[in-house]
CSV table of C-alpha atoms in Angstrom, one decimal:
chain,number,residue,atom,x,y,z
A,1,MET,CA,144.8,184.8,133.1
A,2,SER,CA,145.4,182.4,135.9
A,3,SER,CA,147.9,182.7,138.6
A,4,ILE,CA,149.5,179.7,140.4
A,5,ASP,CA,149.8,179.8,144.2
A,6,ILE,CA,153.2,177.8,145.4
A,7,GLY,CA,154.3,177.0,148.8
A,8,ILE,CA,158.4,177.4,149.1
A,9,ASP,CA,160.2,175.4,151.9
A,10,LEU,CA,163.4,177.6,151.7
A,11,GLY,CA,165.6,175.0,153.4
A,12,THR,CA,169.4,175.5,154.0
A,13,SER,CA,170.3,172.1,152.1
A,14,THR,CA,167.3,171.5,149.8
A,15,VAL,CA,164.4,173.9,148.3
A,16,LEU,CA,161.0,172.3,147.8
A,17,VAL,CA,158.2,174.0,145.9
A,18,TYR,CA,154.7,172.7,146.4
A,19,ASN,CA,151.8,173.4,143.6
A,20,GLY,CA,148.2,172.7,145.3
A,21,SER,CA,147.2,170.9,142.0
A,22,GLN,CA,150.3,169.0,141.5
A,23,GLY,CA,152.1,168.5,145.1
A,24,ILE,CA,155.8,168.8,145.2
A,25,VAL,CA,156.7,169.9,141.7
A,26,LEU,CA,160.4,170.8,142.5
A,27,ARG,CA,163.1,169.5,144.6
A,28,GLU,CA,166.5,170.6,144.4
A,29,PRO,CA,169.6,171.6,146.5
A,30,SER,CA,169.7,175.3,147.6
A,31,VAL,CA,173.2,175.8,145.9
A,32,VAL,CA,174.1,178.7,143.4
A,33,ALA,CA,177.2,178.5,141.1
A,34,VAL,CA,178.8,181.9,140.6
A,35,ASN,CA,181.7,183.2,138.7
A,36,THR,CA,183.8,185.0,141.2
A,37,LYS,CA,185.3,187.5,138.7
A,38,THR,CA,182.3,188.8,136.7
A,39,GLY,CA,179.6,187.8,139.7
A,40,GLU,CA,177.5,186.0,137.1
A,41,THR,CA,175.3,183.1,138.2
A,42,LEU,CA,176.2,180.0,136.1
A,43,SER,CA,173.6,177.6,137.2
A,44,VAL,CA,171.3,177.0,140.1
A,45,GLY,CA,170.0,173.8,142.2
A,46,ALA,CA,171.2,170.1,141.2
A,47,GLU,CA,173.5,171.5,138.4
A,48,ALA,CA,175.4,173.8,140.8
A,49,HIS,CA,175.6,170.9,143.5
A,50,GLU,CA,177.3,168.7,141.5
A,51,MET,CA,180.2,171.6,141.2
A,52,ILE,CA,180.9,171.5,144.9
A,53,GLY,CA,184.3,170.8,145.7
A,54,LYS,CA,185.2,170.4,142.2
A,55,THR,CA,185.7,174.0,140.6
A,56,PRO,CA,188.3,175.9,139.5
A,57,ALA,CA,189.4,179.2,141.0
A,58,ARG,CA,187.1,181.4,139.0
A,59,ILE,CA,184.0,179.5,139.9
A,60,THR,CA,182.8,178.8,143.6
A,61,ALA,CA,179.4,176.9,144.6
A,62,ILE,CA,178.1,178.4,147.5
A,63,ARG,CA,174.8,177.9,149.7
A,64,PRO,CA,173.0,181.4,150.0
A,65,LEU,CA,171.2,180.2,153.1
A,66,CYS,CA,173.1,179.2,156.6
A,67,ASP,CA,171.2,177.8,159.6
A,68,GLY,CA,168.1,178.4,158.0
A,69,VAL,CA,168.5,182.2,157.3
A,70,ILE,CA,169.7,184.2,154.2
A,71,SER,CA,173.4,185.0,154.2
A,72,ASP,CA,173.6,185.9,150.8
A,73,TYR,CA,170.5,188.0,149.7
A,74,LYS,CA,171.8,188.5,146.0
A,75,MET,CA,172.3,184.7,145.6
A,76,THR,CA,169.0,184.0,147.2
A,77,GLU,CA,167.3,186.2,145.1
A,78,ALA,CA,168.9,184.6,142.0
A,79,MET,CA,168.1,181.1,143.6
A,80,ILE,CA,164.3,181.9,144.4
A,81,LYS,CA,163.7,183.6,140.7
A,82,TYR,CA,165.2,180.5,139.1
A,83,PHE,CA,163.1,177.7,141.1
A,84,MET,CA,159.8,180.1,140.6
A,85,LYS,CA,160.4,180.3,137.0
A,86,LYS,CA,161.0,176.7,136.7
A,87,ALA,CA,157.8,176.0,138.8
A,88,CYS,CA,155.6,178.4,136.9
A,89,PRO,CA,157.2,178.4,133.6
A,90,SER,CA,154.0,179.4,131.5
A,91,ASN,CA,152.3,181.7,134.1
A,92,VAL,CA,151.1,185.0,133.0
A,93,VAL,CA,150.1,186.5,136.2
A,94,LYS,CA,152.9,186.8,139.2
A,95,PRO,CA,152.2,183.8,141.8
A,96,ARG,CA,151.2,184.1,145.3
A,97,VAL,CA,154.1,182.7,147.4
A,98,ALA,CA,154.1,181.4,151.0
A,99,LEU,CA,157.7,181.1,152.3
A,100,CYS,CA,158.3,178.9,155.2
A,101,ILE,CA,160.8,180.6,158.0
A,102,PRO,CA,162.5,179.1,161.5
A,103,SER,CA,160.2,180.1,164.4
A,104,LEU,CA,162.9,182.3,165.7
A,105,ILE,CA,163.9,184.1,162.8
A,106,THR,CA,164.5,187.9,163.7
A,107,GLY,CA,162.5,190.5,161.9
A,108,VAL,CA,165.5,191.5,159.8
A,109,GLU,CA,165.9,188.1,158.4
A,110,ALA,CA,162.1,187.7,157.8
A,111,ASN,CA,162.0,191.0,155.8
A,112,ALA,CA,165.2,189.8,153.8
A,113,ALA,CA,163.2,186.6,152.8
A,114,VAL,CA,160.0,188.6,151.9
A,115,ASP,CA,162.0,191.1,149.7
A,116,ALA,CA,164.1,188.4,148.0
A,117,ALA,CA,160.9,186.6,147.1
A,118,GLY,CA,159.3,189.9,145.9
A,119,ALA,CA,162.2,190.9,144.0
A,120,ALA,CA,162.2,187.3,142.3
A,121,GLY,CA,158.6,188.1,140.9
A,122,ALA,CA,156.1,187.2,143.5
A,123,ARG,CA,152.8,189.0,143.6
A,124,SER,CA,152.2,188.4,147.2
A,125,VAL,CA,154.5,186.9,149.8
A,126,TYR,CA,153.2,185.3,153.3
A,127,LEU,CA,155.3,183.9,155.9
A,128,ILE,CA,154.8,180.8,158.0
A,129,GLU,CA,156.8,179.3,160.9
A,130,GLU,CA,158.5,175.9,160.3
A,131,PRO,CA,157.0,174.0,162.8
A,132,VAL,CA,153.5,174.9,161.8
A,133,ALA,CA,153.7,174.3,158.3
A,134,ALA,CA,155.5,170.8,159.3
A,135,ALA,CA,152.6,169.8,161.3
A,136,ILE,CA,150.0,170.9,158.9
A,137,GLY,CA,151.8,168.8,156.1
A,138,ALA,CA,152.2,165.9,158.7
A,139,GLY,CA,148.4,165.9,158.8
A,140,LEU,CA,148.1,167.1,162.4
A,141,ASP,CA,144.9,169.0,163.2
A,142,ILE,CA,146.3,171.8,165.3
A,143,SER,CA,143.1,173.9,165.2
A,144,LYS,CA,141.8,172.1,168.1
A,145,PRO,CA,142.9,172.8,172.0
A,146,ASN,CA,145.0,170.0,172.1
A,147,GLY,CA,148.9,169.9,172.4
A,148,ASN,CA,150.7,168.4,169.4
A,149,LEU,CA,154.8,168.2,169.8
A,150,ILE,CA,156.3,168.4,166.6
A,151,LEU,CA,160.3,168.2,165.6
A,152,ASP,CA,161.2,169.3,162.3
A,153,ILE,CA,165.2,168.4,161.6
A,154,GLY,CA,166.2,170.4,158.5
A,155,GLY,CA,169.6,171.0,157.1
A,156,GLY,CA,170.8,174.0,159.2
A,157,THR,CA,168.4,173.8,162.2
A,158,SER,CA,166.0,171.8,164.2
A,159,GLU,CA,162.9,173.1,165.5
A,160,VAL,CA,160.8,171.9,168.2
A,161,ALA,CA,157.2,173.1,169.0
A,162,VAL,CA,154.3,172.5,171.1
A,163,ILE,CA,151.4,173.8,168.9
A,164,SER,CA,147.6,174.2,169.9
A,165,LEU,CA,144.7,176.0,168.9
A,166,GLY,CA,146.6,176.8,165.4
A,167,GLY,CA,149.4,178.7,167.4
A,168,ILE,CA,152.9,178.0,169.0
A,169,VAL,CA,152.6,177.7,172.7
A,170,ALA,CA,156.3,176.6,173.6
A,171,SER,CA,159.3,176.2,171.0
A,172,ARG,CA,163.0,175.8,171.0
A,173,SER,CA,165.3,176.2,167.9
A,174,VAL,CA,168.8,175.0,167.6
A,175,ARG,CA,171.4,175.4,164.9
A,176,VAL,CA,171.6,171.7,164.3
A,177,GLY,CA,170.7,169.7,161.6
A,178,GLY,CA,171.8,167.5,158.7
A,179,ASP,CA,174.8,169.8,157.9
A,180,GLU,CA,175.7,169.7,161.4
A,181,PHE,CA,175.5,165.8,161.4
A,182,ASP,CA,177.8,165.6,158.2
A,183,SER,CA,180.5,168.1,160.1
A,184,ALA,CA,180.4,165.7,162.6
A,185,ILE,CA,181.4,163.0,160.6
A,186,ILE,CA,184.1,164.7,159.0
A,187,GLN,CA,185.9,165.9,162.1
A,188,TYR,CA,185.6,162.3,163.8
A,189,VAL,CA,187.4,160.7,160.8
A,190,LYS,CA,189.9,163.5,160.7
A,191,LYS,CA,190.7,163.4,164.0
A,192,LYS,CA,190.5,159.6,164.5
A,193,TYR,CA,192.0,158.4,161.3
A,194,ASN,CA,194.0,161.4,159.7
A,195,LEU,CA,191.8,161.2,156.8
A,196,LEU,CA,190.2,164.4,155.2
A,197,ILE,CA,186.7,163.5,153.7
A,198,GLY,CA,184.5,165.9,151.5
A,199,ASP,CA,180.8,166.9,152.5
A,200,ARG,CA,179.2,164.7,149.8
A,201,THR,CA,181.1,161.6,151.2
A,202,ALA,CA,180.1,162.4,154.9
A,203,GLU,CA,176.3,162.7,153.4
A,204,ASN,CA,176.5,159.5,151.9
A,205,ILE,CA,178.1,158.1,155.2
A,206,LYS,CA,175.2,159.3,157.3
A,207,ILE,CA,172.5,158.0,154.5
A,208,GLU,CA,174.1,154.5,154.4
A,209,ILE,CA,175.3,153.5,157.9
A,210,GLY,CA,174.5,156.7,160.3
A,211,SER,CA,172.2,156.0,162.9
A,212,ALA,CA,171.2,157.3,166.6
A,213,TYR,CA,170.3,153.8,167.8
A,214,PRO,CA,172.1,150.4,167.3
A,215,TYR,CA,170.3,148.4,164.4
A,216,GLU,CA,170.2,145.3,163.3
A,217,ASP,CA,172.7,143.8,160.6
A,218,GLU,CA,175.3,146.7,160.9
A,219,GLN,CA,177.8,146.6,158.2
A,220,PRO,CA,181.0,148.8,157.5
A,221,MET,CA,181.2,151.2,154.7
A,222,GLU,CA,184.1,152.1,152.7
A,223,ILE,CA,185.3,155.3,152.6
A,224,LYS,CA,187.8,157.3,150.6
A,225,GLY,CA,189.5,160.8,151.3
A,226,ARG,CA,192.9,162.2,151.4
A,227,ASN,CA,195.4,161.1,154.0
A,228,LEU,CA,196.8,164.1,155.9
A,229,VAL,CA,200.0,162.6,156.9
A,230,ASP,CA,201.4,162.0,153.3
A,231,GLY,CA,198.6,163.7,151.2
A,232,LEU,CA,198.0,160.6,149.2
A,233,PRO,CA,194.4,159.3,148.4
A,234,LYS,CA,193.2,156.5,150.9
A,235,ASN,CA,190.5,154.1,151.5
A,236,MET,CA,189.4,152.6,154.7
A,237,MET,CA,186.5,151.0,156.4
A,238,LEU,CA,184.2,152.9,158.7
A,239,HIS,CA,181.9,150.9,161.1
A,240,PRO,CA,178.3,152.3,162.1
A,241,ASP,CA,178.9,152.3,165.6
A,242,GLU,CA,181.7,154.9,165.0
A,243,VAL,CA,179.5,156.9,162.8
A,244,ARG,CA,176.9,156.8,165.9
A,245,GLU,CA,179.8,158.1,168.1
A,246,ALA,CA,180.5,161.0,165.9
A,247,LEU,CA,176.8,161.9,165.8
A,248,ALA,CA,176.1,161.6,169.3
A,249,ASP,CA,176.8,165.2,170.7
A,250,SER,CA,174.6,166.6,167.7
A,251,VAL,CA,171.9,164.2,168.4
A,252,MET,CA,172.2,165.1,172.4
A,253,SER,CA,171.6,168.9,171.5
A,254,VAL,CA,168.3,167.7,169.6
A,255,LEU,CA,167.2,165.8,172.7
A,256,ASP,CA,168.0,168.6,175.1
A,257,ALA,CA,165.9,171.0,173.0
A,258,ILE,CA,162.9,168.4,173.1
A,259,ARG,CA,163.4,168.5,177.0
A,260,THR,CA,163.4,172.5,177.3
A,261,THR,CA,160.6,172.7,175.2
A,262,LEU,CA,158.5,170.1,177.4
A,263,GLU,CA,159.6,172.1,180.6
A,264,ARG,CA,158.0,175.2,179.2
A,265,THR,CA,154.7,173.5,178.4
A,266,PRO,CA,151.5,173.9,180.3
A,267,PRO,CA,150.6,170.9,182.1
A,268,GLU,CA,147.2,170.4,180.6
A,269,LEU,CA,149.1,170.4,177.1
A,270,SER,CA,151.9,168.0,178.5
A,271,ALA,CA,149.0,165.3,179.3
A,272,ASP,CA,147.8,165.4,175.6
A,273,ILE,CA,151.5,165.1,174.3
A,274,ILE,CA,151.7,161.8,176.3
A,275,ASP,CA,148.8,160.7,174.5
A,276,HIS,CA,149.6,161.9,171.1
A,277,GLY,CA,153.2,161.5,171.2
A,278,ILE,CA,155.9,163.4,169.2
A,279,THR,CA,155.9,163.6,165.5
A,280,LEU,CA,159.4,163.8,163.5
A,281,THR,CA,159.3,165.7,159.9
A,282,GLY,CA,162.4,166.8,158.1
A,283,GLY,CA,165.3,165.0,156.5
A,284,GLY,CA,166.8,164.3,159.8
A,285,ALA,CA,163.8,162.2,161.0
A,286,LEU,CA,165.4,159.8,158.6
A,287,LEU,CA,168.2,159.0,160.7
A,288,ARG,CA,168.2,155.5,161.8
A,289,GLY,CA,166.8,154.6,165.1
A,290,LEU,CA,166.4,158.4,166.0
A,291,ASP,CA,162.8,158.0,166.9
A,292,GLN,CA,163.9,154.9,169.2
A,293,LEU,CA,166.3,157.1,171.0
A,294,ILE,CA,163.8,160.1,171.5
A,295,SER,CA,161.2,157.5,172.8
A,296,LYS,CA,163.6,155.7,175.3
A,297,GLU,CA,165.0,159.2,176.8
A,298,THR,CA,161.6,160.9,176.9
A,299,GLY,CA,159.4,157.7,177.8
A,300,MET,CA,156.6,159.0,175.1
A,301,PRO,CA,155.6,157.5,171.6
A,302,VAL,CA,157.3,158.7,168.7
A,303,GLN,CA,156.3,158.5,165.0
A,304,VAL,CA,157.8,159.6,162.0
A,305,ALA,CA,155.5,161.5,159.3
A,306,GLU,CA,154.5,159.6,156.4
A,307,ASN,CA,156.7,161.9,154.0
A,308,PRO,CA,159.2,163.6,156.4
A,309,LEU,CA,160.9,165.5,153.5
A,310,ASP,CA,157.9,167.0,152.2
A,311,CYS,CA,156.0,167.9,155.3
A,312,VAL,CA,157.2,171.7,155.4
A,313,ALA,CA,156.6,172.3,151.8
A,314,ALA,CA,153.2,170.8,151.8
A,315,GLY,CA,152.3,172.3,154.7
A,316,THR,CA,152.9,175.8,153.4
A,317,GLY,CA,151.5,175.1,150.2
A,318,LYS,CA,148.0,173.8,152.0
A,319,LEU,CA,147.8,177.1,154.0
A,320,LEU,CA,148.3,179.1,150.9
A,321,GLU,CA,145.3,177.2,149.2
A,322,ASN,CA,143.1,177.9,152.5
A,323,ILE,CA,144.4,181.5,153.0
A,324,ASN,CA,141.2,183.0,154.2
A,325,THR,CA,140.5,180.3,156.6
A,326,MET,CA,143.7,179.7,157.7
A,327,LYS,CA,145.1,183.1,157.9
A,328,GLU,CA,145.4,183.2,161.7
A,329,LEU,CA,148.2,180.7,161.1
A,330,LEU,CA,150.2,183.2,159.2
A,331,SER,CA,153.3,184.8,161.2
A,332,ASP,CA,152.6,188.5,162.3
A,333,ASP,CA,155.5,189.4,160.1
A,334,ASP,CA,153.4,188.3,157.0
A,335,SER,CA,154.0,190.9,154.2
A,336,LYS,CA,152.7,191.6,150.8
A,337,TYR,CA,153.7,193.1,147.6
C-alpha cells in the first residue's frame, strides 16, 4: 500500500495542494457554503466561491480562514478533508501532510491547524513557516550562509523575511494582502462615487487595471454596482490612476514591513541582500509595477518569482519530499499524529 505525501498552502483566499510526482494538483478558493439552519456543508472550493453574494437566507458562503489563521475550526476541517480526498482519491494509506503557516502564528493557532488536518485524515502533520516555503518554492538556496530577502503577499497577510542557513533571521508580518487590496478598492469607489461594488468586482478591477506604479497604455474599465443614492444599478468608468490611489495605503504598509525587516537585519546579511535583491512571491506579487515601486523605494534589485502563486505550495511539498535532510526547516511547533 502506497502513501502520498502532500503539501498544502492553506491560504486565506486560495488553497493549493502539491503532490511531489505531479506538482500542483489542486487550486481552489478557500470557501465553504453551508446551510445555516442545519449546519450541513453544501459545497467547498470553486463551487462555493460561485455562491458568494448570491445566496438565499438559508445558505451562507464563508471563508473559514481570516488573515492567514483559522477563524472557523469546523469549516476548516471540512475544507481540508474535502481537498485531501480530492487530491488523494484512491489512496489507501493516510497521507503525510505539510501545512504552511504564517511566521508569526501563535501556538494555539498552529495547534488548531494541526488538529484540523489530523481530524481530516492526515497520518502525520508537519508545519513549515510561509516565508521559508516561499523561498524554497522560488528556487532560492537558503541552506548557505547568505542573506535572502523574501516577500510573500498572500490573500490575508504579507510576510517579509530574511533567511540564512535555513532559518529566519529577521521577519515582519502584516495583515495586508489581496483581500485588503480588494477592500480598499470597494471603500474608495463607495466614498468617491457613492457606488457599492462586490468583492468579486473589486478583485476583477485589481486584476484588470490595478497597479502600484504607472504603466503604459493605461485604459479605464467599466464597472457596475448599486447606486447608494437611489438604490438603482449603475455603471461607470474607473481609471487605473484611481485604483492606484485606492491601493496606496495598503502598498505603503507592505513597504513599511520591508523597511522594518531591513532595519533588523545584521549588516553582513544586508550586504548579501544588496547583491541578491528581493524576491516577490504570492498572488500580490502580480500587482503591476509593485516590483518597480519596491526597487525605487529601497534602491535594491527586485525580481518576481517564476510562478509566484505556486511558490508556497511547491516549497511545502519539496520540504516534505526531503523530510530527512530538511527537517531543521520545520517549525518548532511541528506535530505528528
